[in-house]
Coordinates of C-alpha atoms in Angstrom, one line a residue:
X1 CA 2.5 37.1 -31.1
X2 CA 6.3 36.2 -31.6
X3 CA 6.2 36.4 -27.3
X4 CA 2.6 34.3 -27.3
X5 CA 4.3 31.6 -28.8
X6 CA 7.9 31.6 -26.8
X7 CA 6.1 31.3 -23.8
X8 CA 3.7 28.3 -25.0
X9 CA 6.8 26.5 -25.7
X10 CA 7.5 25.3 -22.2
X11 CA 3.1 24.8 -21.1
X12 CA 0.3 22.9 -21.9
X13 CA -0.8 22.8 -25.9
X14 CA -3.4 25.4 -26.3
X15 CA -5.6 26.3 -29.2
X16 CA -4.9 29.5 -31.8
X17 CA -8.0 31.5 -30.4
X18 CA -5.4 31.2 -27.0
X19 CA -2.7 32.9 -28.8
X20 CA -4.8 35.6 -30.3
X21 CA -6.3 36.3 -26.6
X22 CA -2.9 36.2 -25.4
X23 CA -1.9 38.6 -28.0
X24 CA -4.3 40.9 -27.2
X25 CA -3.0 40.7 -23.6
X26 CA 0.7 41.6 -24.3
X27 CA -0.4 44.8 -26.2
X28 CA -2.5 45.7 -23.6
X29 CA 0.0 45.5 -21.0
X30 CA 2.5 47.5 -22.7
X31 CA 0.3 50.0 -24.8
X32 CA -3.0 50.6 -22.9
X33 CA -6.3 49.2 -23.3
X34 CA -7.6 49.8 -26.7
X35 CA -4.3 51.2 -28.1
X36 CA -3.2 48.5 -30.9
X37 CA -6.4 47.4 -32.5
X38 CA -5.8 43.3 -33.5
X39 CA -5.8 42.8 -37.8
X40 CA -8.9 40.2 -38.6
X41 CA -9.4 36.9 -37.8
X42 CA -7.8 35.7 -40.9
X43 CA -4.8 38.1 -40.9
X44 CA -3.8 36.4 -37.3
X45 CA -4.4 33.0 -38.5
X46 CA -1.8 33.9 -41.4
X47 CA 0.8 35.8 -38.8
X48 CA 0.6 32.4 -36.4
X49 CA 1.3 30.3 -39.4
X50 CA 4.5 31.9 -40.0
X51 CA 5.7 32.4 -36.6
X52 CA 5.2 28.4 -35.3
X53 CA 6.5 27.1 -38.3
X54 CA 8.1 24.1 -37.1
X55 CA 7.3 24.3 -33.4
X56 CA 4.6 22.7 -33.1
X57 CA 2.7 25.5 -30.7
X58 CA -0.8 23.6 -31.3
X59 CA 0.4 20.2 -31.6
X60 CA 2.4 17.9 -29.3
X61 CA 3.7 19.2 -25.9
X62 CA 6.7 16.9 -25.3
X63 CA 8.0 17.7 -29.2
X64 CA 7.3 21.3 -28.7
X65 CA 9.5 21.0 -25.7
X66 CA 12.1 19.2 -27.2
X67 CA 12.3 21.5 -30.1
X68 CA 12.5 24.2 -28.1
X69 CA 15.0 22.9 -25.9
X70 CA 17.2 22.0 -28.8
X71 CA 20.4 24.3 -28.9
X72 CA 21.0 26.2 -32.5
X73 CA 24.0 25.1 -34.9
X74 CA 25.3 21.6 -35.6
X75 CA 25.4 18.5 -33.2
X76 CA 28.0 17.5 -31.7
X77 CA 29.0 13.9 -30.7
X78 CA 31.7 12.6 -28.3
X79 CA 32.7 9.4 -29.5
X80 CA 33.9 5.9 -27.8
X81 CA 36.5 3.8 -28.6
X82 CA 36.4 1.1 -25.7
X83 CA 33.8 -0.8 -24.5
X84 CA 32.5 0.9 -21.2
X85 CA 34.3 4.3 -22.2
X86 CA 30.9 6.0 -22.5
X87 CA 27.9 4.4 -21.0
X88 CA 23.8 5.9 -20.3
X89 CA 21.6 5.3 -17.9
X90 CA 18.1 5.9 -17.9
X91 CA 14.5 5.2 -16.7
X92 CA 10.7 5.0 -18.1
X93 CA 7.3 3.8 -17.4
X94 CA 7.1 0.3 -19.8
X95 CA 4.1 0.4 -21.6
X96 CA 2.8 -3.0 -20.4
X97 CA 0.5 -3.7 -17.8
X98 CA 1.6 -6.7 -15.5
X99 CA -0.4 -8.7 -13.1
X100 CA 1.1 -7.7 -9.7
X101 CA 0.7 -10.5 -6.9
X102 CA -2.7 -10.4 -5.5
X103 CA -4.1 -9.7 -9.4
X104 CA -3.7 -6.0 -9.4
X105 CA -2.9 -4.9 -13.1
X106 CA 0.1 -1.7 -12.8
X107 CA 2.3 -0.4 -15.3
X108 CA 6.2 -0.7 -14.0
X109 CA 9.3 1.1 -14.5
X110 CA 11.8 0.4 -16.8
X111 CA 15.5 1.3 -16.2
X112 CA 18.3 0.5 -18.7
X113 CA 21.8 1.0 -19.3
X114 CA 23.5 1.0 -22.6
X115 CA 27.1 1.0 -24.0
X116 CA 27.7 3.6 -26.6
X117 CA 30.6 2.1 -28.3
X118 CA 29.3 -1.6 -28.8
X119 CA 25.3 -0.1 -28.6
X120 CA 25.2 -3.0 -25.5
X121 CA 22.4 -3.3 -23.5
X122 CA 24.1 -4.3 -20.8
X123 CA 21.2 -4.6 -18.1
X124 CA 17.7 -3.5 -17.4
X125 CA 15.6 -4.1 -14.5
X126 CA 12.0 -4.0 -14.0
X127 CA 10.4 -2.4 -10.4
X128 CA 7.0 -0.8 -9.7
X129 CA 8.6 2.1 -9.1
X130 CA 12.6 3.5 -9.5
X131 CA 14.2 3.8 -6.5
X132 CA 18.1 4.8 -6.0
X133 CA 18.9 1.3 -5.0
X134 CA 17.6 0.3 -8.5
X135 CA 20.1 2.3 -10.1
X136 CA 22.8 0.5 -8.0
X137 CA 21.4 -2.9 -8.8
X138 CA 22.0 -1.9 -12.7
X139 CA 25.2 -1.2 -11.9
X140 CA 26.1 -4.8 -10.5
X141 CA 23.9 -6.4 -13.3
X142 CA 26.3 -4.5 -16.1
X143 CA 29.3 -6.0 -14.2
X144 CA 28.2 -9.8 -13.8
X145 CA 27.8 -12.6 -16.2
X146 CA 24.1 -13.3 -17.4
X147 CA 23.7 -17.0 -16.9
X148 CA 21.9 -19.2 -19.3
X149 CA 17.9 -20.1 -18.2
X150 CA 16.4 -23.3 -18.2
X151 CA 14.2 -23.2 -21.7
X152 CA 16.6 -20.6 -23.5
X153 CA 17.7 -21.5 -26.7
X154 CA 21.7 -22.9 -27.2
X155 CA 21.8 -20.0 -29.6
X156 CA 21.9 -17.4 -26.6
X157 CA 24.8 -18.9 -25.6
X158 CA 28.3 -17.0 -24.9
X159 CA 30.1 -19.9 -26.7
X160 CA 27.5 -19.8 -30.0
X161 CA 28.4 -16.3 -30.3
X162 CA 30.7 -13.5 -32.1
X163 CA 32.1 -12.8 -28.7
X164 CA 35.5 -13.8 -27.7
X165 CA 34.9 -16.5 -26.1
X166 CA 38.0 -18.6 -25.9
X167 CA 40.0 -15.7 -24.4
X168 CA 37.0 -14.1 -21.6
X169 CA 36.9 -17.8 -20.4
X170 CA 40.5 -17.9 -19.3
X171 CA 39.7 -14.4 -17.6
X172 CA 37.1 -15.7 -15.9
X173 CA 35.8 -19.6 -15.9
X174 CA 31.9 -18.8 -15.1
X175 CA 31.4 -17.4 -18.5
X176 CA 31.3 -21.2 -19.9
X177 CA 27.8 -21.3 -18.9
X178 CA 26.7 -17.8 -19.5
X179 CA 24.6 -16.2 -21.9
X180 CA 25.8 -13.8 -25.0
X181 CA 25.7 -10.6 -23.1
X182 CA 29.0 -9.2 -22.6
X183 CA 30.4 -7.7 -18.9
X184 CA 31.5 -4.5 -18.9
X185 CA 32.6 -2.2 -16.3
X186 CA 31.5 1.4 -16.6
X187 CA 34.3 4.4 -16.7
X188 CA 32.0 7.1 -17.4
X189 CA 28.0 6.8 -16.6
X190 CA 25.8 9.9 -17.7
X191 CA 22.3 10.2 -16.4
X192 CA 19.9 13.0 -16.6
X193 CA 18.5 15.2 -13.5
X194 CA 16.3 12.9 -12.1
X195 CA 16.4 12.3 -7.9
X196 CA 17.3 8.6 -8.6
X197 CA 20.3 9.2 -10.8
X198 CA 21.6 11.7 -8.5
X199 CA 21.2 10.3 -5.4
X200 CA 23.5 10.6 -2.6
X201 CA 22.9 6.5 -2.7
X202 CA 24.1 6.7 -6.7
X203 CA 26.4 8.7 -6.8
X204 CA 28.8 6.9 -3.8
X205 CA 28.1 3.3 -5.8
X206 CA 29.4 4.7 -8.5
X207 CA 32.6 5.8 -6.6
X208 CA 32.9 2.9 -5.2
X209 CA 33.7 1.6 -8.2
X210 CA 35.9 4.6 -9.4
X211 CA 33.2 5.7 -11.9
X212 CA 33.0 8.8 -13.4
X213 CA 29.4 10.4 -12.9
X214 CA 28.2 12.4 -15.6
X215 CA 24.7 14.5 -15.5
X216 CA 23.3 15.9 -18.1
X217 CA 22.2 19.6 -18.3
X218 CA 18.4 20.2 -17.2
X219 CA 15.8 19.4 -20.0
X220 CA 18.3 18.4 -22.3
X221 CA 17.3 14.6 -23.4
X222 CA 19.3 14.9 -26.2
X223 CA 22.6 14.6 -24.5
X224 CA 22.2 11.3 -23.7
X225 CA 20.2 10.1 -27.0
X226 CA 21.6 6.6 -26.9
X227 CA 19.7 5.6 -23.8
X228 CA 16.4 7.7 -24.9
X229 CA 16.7 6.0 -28.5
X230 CA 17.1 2.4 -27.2
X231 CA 14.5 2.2 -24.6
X232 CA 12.1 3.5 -27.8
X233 CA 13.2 0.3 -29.2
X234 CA 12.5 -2.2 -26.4
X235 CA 8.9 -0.4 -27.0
X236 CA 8.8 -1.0 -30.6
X237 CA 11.0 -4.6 -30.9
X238 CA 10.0 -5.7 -27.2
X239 CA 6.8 -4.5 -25.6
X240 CA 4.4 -4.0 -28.2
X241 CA 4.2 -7.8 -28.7
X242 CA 4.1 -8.6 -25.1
X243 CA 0.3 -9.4 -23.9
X244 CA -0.7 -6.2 -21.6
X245 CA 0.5 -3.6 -24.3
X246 CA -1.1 -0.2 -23.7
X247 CA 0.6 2.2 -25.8
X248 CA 2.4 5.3 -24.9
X249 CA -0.6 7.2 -24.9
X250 CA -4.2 7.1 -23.9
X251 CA -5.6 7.9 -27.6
X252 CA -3.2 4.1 -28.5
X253 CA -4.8 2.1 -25.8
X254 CA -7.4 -0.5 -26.6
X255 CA -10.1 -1.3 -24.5
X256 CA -10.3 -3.6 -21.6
X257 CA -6.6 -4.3 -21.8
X258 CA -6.2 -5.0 -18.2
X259 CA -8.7 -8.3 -18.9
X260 CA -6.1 -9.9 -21.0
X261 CA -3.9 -12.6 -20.1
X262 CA -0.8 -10.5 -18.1
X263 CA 2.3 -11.8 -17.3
X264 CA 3.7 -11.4 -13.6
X265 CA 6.5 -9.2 -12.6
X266 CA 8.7 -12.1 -12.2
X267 CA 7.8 -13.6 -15.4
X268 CA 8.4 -10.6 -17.6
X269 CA 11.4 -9.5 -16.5
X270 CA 12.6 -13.4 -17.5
X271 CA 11.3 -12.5 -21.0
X272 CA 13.0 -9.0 -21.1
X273 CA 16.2 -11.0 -19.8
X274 CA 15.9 -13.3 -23.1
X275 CA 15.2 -10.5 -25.5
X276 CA 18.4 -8.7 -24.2
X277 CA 20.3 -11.5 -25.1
X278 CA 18.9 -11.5 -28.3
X279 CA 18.9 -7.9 -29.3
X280 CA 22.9 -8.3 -28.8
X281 CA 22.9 -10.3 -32.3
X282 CA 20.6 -8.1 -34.2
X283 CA 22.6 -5.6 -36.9
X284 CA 22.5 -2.1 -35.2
X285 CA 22.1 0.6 -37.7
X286 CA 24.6 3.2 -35.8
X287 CA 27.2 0.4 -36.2
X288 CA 28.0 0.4 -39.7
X289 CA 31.6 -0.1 -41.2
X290 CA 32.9 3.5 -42.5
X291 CA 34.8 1.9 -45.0
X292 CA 31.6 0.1 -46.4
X293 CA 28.9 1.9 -44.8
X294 CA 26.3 -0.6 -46.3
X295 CA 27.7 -3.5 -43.9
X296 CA 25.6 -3.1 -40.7
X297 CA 27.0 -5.1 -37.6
X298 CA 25.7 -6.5 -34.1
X299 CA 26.8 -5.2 -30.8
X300 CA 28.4 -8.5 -29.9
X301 CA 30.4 -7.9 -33.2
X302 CA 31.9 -4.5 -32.1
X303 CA 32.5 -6.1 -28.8
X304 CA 34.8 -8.8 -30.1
X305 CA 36.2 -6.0 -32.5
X306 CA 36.9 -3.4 -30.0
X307 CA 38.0 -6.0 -27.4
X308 CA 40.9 -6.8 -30.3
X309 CA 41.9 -3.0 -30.4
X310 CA 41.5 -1.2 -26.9
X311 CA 42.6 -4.8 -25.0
X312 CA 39.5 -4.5 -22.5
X313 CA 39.5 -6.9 -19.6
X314 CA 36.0 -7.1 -18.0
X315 CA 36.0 -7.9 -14.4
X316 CA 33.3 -9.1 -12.4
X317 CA 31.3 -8.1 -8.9
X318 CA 32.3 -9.8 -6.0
X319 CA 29.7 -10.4 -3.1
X320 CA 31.5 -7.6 -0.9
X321 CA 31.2 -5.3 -3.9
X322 CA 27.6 -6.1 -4.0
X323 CA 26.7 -4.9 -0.5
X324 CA 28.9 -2.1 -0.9
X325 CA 26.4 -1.2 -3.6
X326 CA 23.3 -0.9 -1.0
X327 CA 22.0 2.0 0.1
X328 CA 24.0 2.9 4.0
X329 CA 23.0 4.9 7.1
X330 CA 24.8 5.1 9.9
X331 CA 23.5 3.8 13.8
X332 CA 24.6 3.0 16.7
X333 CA 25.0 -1.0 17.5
X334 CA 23.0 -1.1 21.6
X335 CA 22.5 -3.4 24.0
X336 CA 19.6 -4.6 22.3
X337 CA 21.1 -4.5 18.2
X338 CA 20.6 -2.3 15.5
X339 CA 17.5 -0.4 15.4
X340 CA 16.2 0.7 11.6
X341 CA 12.9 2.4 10.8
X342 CA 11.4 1.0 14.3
X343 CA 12.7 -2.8 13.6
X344 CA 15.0 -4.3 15.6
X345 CA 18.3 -6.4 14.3
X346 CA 20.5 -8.4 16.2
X347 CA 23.1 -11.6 16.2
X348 CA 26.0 -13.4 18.0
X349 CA 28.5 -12.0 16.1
X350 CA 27.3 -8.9 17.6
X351 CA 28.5 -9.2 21.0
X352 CA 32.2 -8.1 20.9
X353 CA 30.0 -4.9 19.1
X354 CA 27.8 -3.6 21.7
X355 CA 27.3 0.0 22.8
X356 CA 31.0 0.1 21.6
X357 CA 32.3 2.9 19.6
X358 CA 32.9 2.8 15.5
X359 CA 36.1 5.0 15.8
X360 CA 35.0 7.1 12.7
X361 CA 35.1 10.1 14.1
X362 CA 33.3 11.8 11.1
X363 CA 30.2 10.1 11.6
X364 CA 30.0 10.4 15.6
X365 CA 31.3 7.3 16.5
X366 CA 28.2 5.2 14.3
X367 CA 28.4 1.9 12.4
X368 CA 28.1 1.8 8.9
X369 CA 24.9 -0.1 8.1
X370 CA 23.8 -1.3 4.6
X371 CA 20.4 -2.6 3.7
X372 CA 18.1 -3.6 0.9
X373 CA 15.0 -1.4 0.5
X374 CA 13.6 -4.9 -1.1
X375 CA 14.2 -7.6 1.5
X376 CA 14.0 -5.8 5.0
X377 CA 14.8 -9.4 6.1
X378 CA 18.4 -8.9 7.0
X379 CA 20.8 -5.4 7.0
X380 CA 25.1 -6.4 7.4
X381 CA 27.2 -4.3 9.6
X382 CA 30.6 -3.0 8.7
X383 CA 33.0 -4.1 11.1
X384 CA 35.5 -1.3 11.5
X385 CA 38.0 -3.2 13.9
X386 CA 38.4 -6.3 11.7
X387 CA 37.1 -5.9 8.3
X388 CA 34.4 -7.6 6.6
X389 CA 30.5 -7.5 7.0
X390 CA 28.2 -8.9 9.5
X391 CA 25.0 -10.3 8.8
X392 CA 22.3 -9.2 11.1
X393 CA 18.4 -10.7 10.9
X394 CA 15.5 -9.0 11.9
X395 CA 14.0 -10.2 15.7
X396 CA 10.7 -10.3 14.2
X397 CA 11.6 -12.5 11.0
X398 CA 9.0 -15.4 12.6
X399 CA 6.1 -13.4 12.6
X400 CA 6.2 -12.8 8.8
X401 CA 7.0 -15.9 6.5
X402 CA 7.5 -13.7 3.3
X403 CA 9.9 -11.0 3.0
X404 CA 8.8 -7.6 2.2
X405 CA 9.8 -4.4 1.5
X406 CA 9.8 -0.6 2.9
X407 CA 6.5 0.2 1.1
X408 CA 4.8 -2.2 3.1
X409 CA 6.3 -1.5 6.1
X410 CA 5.9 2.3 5.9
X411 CA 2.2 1.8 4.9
X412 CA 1.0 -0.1 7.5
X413 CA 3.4 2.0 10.1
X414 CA 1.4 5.2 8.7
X415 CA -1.9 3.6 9.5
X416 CA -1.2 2.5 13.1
X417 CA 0.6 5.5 14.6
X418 CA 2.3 4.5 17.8
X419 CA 1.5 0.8 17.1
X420 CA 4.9 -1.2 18.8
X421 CA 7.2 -3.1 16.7
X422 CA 5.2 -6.5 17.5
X423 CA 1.9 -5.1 16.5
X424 CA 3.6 -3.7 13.2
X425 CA 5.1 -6.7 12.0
X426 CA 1.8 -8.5 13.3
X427 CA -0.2 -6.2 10.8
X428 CA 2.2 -6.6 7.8
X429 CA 1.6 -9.8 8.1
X430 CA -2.3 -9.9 8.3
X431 CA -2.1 -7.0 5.1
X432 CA 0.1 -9.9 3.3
X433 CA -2.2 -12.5 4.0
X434 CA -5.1 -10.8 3.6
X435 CA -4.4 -9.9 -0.3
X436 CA -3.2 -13.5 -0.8
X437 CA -6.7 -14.8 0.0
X438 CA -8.3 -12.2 -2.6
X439 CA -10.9 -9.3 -1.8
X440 CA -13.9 -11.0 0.1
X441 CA -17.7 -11.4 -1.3
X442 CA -21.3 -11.4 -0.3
X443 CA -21.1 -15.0 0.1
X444 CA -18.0 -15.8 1.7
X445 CA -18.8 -17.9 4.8
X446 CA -15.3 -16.4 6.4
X447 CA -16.8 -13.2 6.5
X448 CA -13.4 -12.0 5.5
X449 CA -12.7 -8.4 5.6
X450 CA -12.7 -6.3 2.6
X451 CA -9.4 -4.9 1.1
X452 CA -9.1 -1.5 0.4
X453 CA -7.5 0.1 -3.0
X454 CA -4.3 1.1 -1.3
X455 CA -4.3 -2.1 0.9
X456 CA -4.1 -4.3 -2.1
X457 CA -1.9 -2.1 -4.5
X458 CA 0.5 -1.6 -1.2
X459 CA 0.8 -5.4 -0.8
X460 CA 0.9 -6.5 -4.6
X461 CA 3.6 -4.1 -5.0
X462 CA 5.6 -5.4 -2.4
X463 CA 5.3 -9.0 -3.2
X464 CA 5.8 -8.6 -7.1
X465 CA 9.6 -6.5 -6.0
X466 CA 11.9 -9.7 -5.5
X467 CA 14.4 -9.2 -3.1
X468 CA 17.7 -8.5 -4.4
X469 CA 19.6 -10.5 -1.7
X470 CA 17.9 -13.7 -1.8
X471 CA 17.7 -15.9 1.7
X472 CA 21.1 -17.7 0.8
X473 CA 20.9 -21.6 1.5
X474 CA 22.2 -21.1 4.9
X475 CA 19.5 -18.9 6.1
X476 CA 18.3 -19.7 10.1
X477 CA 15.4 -22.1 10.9
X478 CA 12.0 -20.2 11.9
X479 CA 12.3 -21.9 15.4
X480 CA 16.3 -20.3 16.1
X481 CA 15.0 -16.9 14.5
X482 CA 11.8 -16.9 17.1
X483 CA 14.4 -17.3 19.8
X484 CA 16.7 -14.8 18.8
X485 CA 19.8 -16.4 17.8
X486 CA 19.2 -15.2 13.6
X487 CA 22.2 -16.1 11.6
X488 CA 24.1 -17.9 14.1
X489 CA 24.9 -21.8 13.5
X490 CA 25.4 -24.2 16.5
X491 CA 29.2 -24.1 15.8
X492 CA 30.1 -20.5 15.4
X493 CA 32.4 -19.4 17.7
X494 CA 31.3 -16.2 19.9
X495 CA 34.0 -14.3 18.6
X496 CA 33.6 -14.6 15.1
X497 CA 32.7 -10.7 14.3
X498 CA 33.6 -10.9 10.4
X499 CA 30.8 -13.1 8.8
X500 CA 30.5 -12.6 5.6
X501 CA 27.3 -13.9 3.3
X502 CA 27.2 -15.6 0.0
X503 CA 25.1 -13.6 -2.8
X504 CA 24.2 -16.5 -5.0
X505 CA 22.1 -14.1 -7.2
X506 CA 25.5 -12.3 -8.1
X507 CA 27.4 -15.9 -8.4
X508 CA 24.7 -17.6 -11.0
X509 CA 27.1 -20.5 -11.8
X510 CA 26.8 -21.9 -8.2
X511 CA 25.3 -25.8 -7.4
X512 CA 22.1 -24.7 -6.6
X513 CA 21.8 -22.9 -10.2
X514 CA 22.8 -25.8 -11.7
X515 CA 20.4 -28.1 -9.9
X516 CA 17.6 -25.4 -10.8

């Protein structure tokens, strides 16, 4: 029986009449059928008691697993004495519906970072699904000044808080309109074993920033408690009063919840954006004074105080940093552009570029090419000659007036095998417009066609993911990206290879911010 219930520890929660069976099985197999006769009914219900004593065998699968998982002796904890010393990164589903574009209620994933020595949240994004490139957004979130929002209270302000105001504002002159969320820059991240943490993508952002990645062993949650504990508490302090809440479990959720007033994507990740800000304030229970361990004290508190002791100077993400951030493959810049997942990119600033070699020898002579999985608008080109990134648009940019993003793309691709690149973008298109007029009736005089499931999940998750690189003010016209000359202004020299573009959602201090 002591075997029955070591290998229940790790499957589904079964009854005791299981066990017993199971029992009955092991004997058999190592005595003969009939050998060991079984004591009663009673006598095994007596045995089990004693031998699942706090394991939970017929109870709760993800506690029996975490109990079994949990290593014998005393715990140990590494401790942090600088802000960004120790930092954890993780992800779960948010236990809120939200109404995605075209009125399709979906849960979404939340994925968080937090600051063990200050207990900082520094950033958390919200995305129908995690992606690599999500982790590598976090990453330039954590490093970047959270601006102010119209409607926010003057209380959420950096210069109404226990941070150090006076002396980050000589470091850096954007903080004077920021909020009370503190930048720091990560030495050491750990994440657990999941394929977006350890991503090639990942893992070379966080080199790029001379990070130290740290995974955790396999099913061991407990390594990296922080995180795990914190995003518990944007459940409990956060999403439980959010309209949508479903629970964490079927037997919590209430009925017809999806019929309630939901928020949008957009709008709840403005309210999530506030509460961070807010939870920085709030006394943290594993920040207590050990000198007087009944005074409790914020995480902007231990910021200012560590800040005092260890000297940390936060620095901010530039724009080059950014791109550097987004996910890369490597292709060869032709006659025609850059080709990407059957779309076709080209510009001016191309010219001096074509069918010419990279001189990275490494990588057969490619470019480097970054792009966001979120706006397929746009991908910039490493120039290996002369430094600096250029910005190439996508031919077809007219035909659609929306961005999208890969999911969209490689849905519609699936359904029209061997479609051409016209036809695809032409179809995007129609799937986008089609979910924006809504999912057609008896008596609609249109005689619109019908939607499918996939069709409209496939389009409201794509609309509800806002690109992370934003169409920056100097964007092209329609009419100059229809006729092929994307990005390139009527007094732009030829020549000019190295173009580099602005990323005001990285720079939230800038005119246009303001005027917002």
């Amino acid at each position: 029986m002591q075997k029955a219930v070591n290998e229940a520890a790790q499957g589904s929660t079964r009854t005791a009449t299981y066990l017993f069976w199971k029992t009955g099985q092991i004997l058999e197999a190592d005595h003969g059928r009939g050998a060991v006769e079984l004591p009663s009914q009673r006598s095994l219900y007596r045995l089990l008691e004693k031998l699942s004593a706090g394991k939970h065998t017929t109870g709760s699968a993800r506690t029996r697993r975490s109990l079994a998982d949990r290593p014998d002796g005393p715990f140990g904890e590494r401790s942090a004495a600088a802000p960004g010393e120790l930092m954890q990164m993780d992800s779960t589903p948010l236990d809120v519906l939200v109404r995605l574009d075209d009125g399709v209620p979906a849960r979404v994933d939340l994925t968080g970072m937090i600051d063990v020595a200050t207990r900082s949240l520094t950033a958390a994004v919200l995305r129908p699904t995690t992606k690599s490139v999500d982790a590598s957004v976090l990453l330039a979130r954590t490093v970047t000044p959270e601006p102010m929002r119209p409607g926010w209270a003057q209380a959420l302000a950096m210069s109404r808080s226990a941070l150090p105001f006076r002396r980050l504002l000589d470091i850096d002159a954007r903080l004077e309109h920021a909020a009370a969320r503190p930048v720091i820059v990560p030495e050491t991240i750990v994440v657990d074993q999941g394929t977006v943490f350890i991503s090639r993508n990942f893992r070379a952002s966080c080199n790029f920033l001379g990070i130290n990645f740290q995974p955790v062993h396999d099913a061991s949650g407990w390594e990296k408690g922080h995180i795990e504990r914190m995003l518990g508490s944007v459940g409990t302090l956060f999403a439980q009063f959010v309209a949508g809440y479903t629970g964490f479990n079927a037997e919590r959720r209430g009925r017809h919840v999806e019929q309630q007033p939901l928020w949008s994507l957009l709008e709840l990740q403005e309210l999530l954006d506030e509460w961070i800000v807010v939870w920085q304030s709030r006394p943290h229970d594993g920040l207590r004074d050990p000198l007087h361990p009944g005074r409790m004290f914020s995480p902007n508190e231990k910021y200012a105080a560590l800040v005092e002791t260890a000297g940390y100077v936060p620095v901010a993400l530039s724009a080059d940093d950014y791109i550097e951030l987004l996910p890369a493959t490597w292709r060869a810049i032709n006659a025609y552009g850059v080709k990407i997942k059957h779309r076709t990119y080209d510009d001016q600033a191309l010219n001096p570029l074509r069918q010419q070699r990279s001189g990275v020898k490494d990588r057969k002579d490619l470019w480097e090419i970054h792009y966001d999985p979120y706006d397929v608008s746009r991908i910039w080109v490493r120039d290996h000659w002369n430094g600096g990134w250029i910005t190439l648009f996508w031919k077809q940019l007219h035909r659609v007036a929306a961005p999208f993003g890969e999911l969209a793309w490689d849905h519609t691709r699936r359904t029209l095998p061997g479609a051409s690149e016209e036809q695809l973008a032409d179809a995007v298109a129609d799937l986008l417009r089609r979910a924006h007029q809504g999912p057609a009736t008896s008596g609609d005089a249109g005689g619109r066609a019908r939607l499918s499931r996939r069709d409209r999940r496939v389009a409201a998750r794509t609309k509800s993911s806002p690109p992370s690189t934003p169409i920056p003010p100097e964007a092209p016209p329609a009419d100059r990206v229809a006729d092929g000359q994307a990005g390139q202004s009527d007094d732009t020299p030829e020549g000019n290879v190295a173009k580099v573009i602005p990323m005001p959602i990285f720079d939230p201090f800038t005119e246009a911010d303001k005027r917002w």
